[in-house]
Coordinates of C-alpha atoms in Angstrom, one line a residue:
X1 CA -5.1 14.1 2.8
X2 CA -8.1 16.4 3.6
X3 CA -9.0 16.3 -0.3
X4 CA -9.1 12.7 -0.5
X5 CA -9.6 11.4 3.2
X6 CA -6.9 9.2 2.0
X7 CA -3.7 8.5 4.5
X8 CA -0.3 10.1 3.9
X9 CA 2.5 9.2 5.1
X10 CA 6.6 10.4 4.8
X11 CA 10.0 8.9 6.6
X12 CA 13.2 10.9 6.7
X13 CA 16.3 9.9 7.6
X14 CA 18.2 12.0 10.4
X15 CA 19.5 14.6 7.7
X16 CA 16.1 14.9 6.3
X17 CA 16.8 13.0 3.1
X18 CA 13.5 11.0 2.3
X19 CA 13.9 7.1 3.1
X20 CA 10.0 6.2 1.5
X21 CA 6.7 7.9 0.8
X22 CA 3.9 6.2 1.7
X23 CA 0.1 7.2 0.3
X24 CA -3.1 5.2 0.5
X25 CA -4.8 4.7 -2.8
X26 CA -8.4 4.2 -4.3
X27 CA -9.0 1.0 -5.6
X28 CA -8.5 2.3 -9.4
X29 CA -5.5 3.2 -8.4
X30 CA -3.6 -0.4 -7.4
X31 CA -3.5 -3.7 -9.8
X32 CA -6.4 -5.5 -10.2
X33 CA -4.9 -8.8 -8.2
X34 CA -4.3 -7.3 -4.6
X35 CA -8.2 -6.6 -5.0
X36 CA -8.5 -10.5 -6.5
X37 CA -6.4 -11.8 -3.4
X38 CA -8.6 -10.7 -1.2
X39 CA -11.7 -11.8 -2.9
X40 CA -9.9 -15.3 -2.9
X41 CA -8.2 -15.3 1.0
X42 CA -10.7 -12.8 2.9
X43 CA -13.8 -12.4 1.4
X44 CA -15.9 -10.2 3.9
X45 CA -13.3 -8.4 5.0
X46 CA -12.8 -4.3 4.3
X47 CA -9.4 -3.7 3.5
X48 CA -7.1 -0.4 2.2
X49 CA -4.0 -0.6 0.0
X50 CA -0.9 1.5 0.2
X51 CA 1.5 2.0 -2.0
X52 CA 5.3 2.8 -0.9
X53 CA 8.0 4.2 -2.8
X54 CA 11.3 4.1 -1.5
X55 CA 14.3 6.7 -2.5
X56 CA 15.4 4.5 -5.6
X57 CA 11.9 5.2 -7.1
X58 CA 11.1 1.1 -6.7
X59 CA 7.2 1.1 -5.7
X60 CA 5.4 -1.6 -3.9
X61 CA 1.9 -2.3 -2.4
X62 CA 1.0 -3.5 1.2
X63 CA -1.9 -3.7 3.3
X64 CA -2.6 -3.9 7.0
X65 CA -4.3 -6.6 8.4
X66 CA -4.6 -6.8 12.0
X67 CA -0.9 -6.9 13.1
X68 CA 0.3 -7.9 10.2
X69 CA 1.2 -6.4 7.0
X70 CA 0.4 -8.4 3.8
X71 CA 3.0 -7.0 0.9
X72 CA 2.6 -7.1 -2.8
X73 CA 5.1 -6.6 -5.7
X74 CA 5.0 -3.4 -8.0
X75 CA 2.5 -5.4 -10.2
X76 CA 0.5 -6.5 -7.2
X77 CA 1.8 -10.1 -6.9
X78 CA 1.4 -11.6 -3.3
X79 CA 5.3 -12.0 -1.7

């Protein structure tokens, strides 16, 4: 997003129906305990959150970390 410098991100399936959108968020933006977790598990490290919503309208966090992706609950619980 050129407005926001934020990351975008949209998956189709082969008739074009949307499967998820994904969108990078500000920190005011995500529940207070993805920011808590990595206070607690990674202290010194810089990290971004997502948030994905797939076609049913469920949401859920995640964050890259390396190679791995560390995935959070629609209230931002650890899973």
């Amino acid at each position: 997003d050129k407005e926001t410098n934020l990351g975008r991100r949209v998956v189709y399936d082969t008739q074009g129906n949307i499967i998820s959108t994904d969108y990078e968020i500000d920190t005011k933006f995500y529940p207070a305990s993805i920011g808590e977790y990595y206070t607690k598990n990674y202290p010194k490290e810089e990290y971004s959150v997502w948030t994905s919503k797939d076609a049913q309208g469920n949401r859920s966090y995640y964050s890259k970390r390396g190679s791995n992706v560390i995935r959070f609950d629609k209230n931002g619980k650890y899973v």
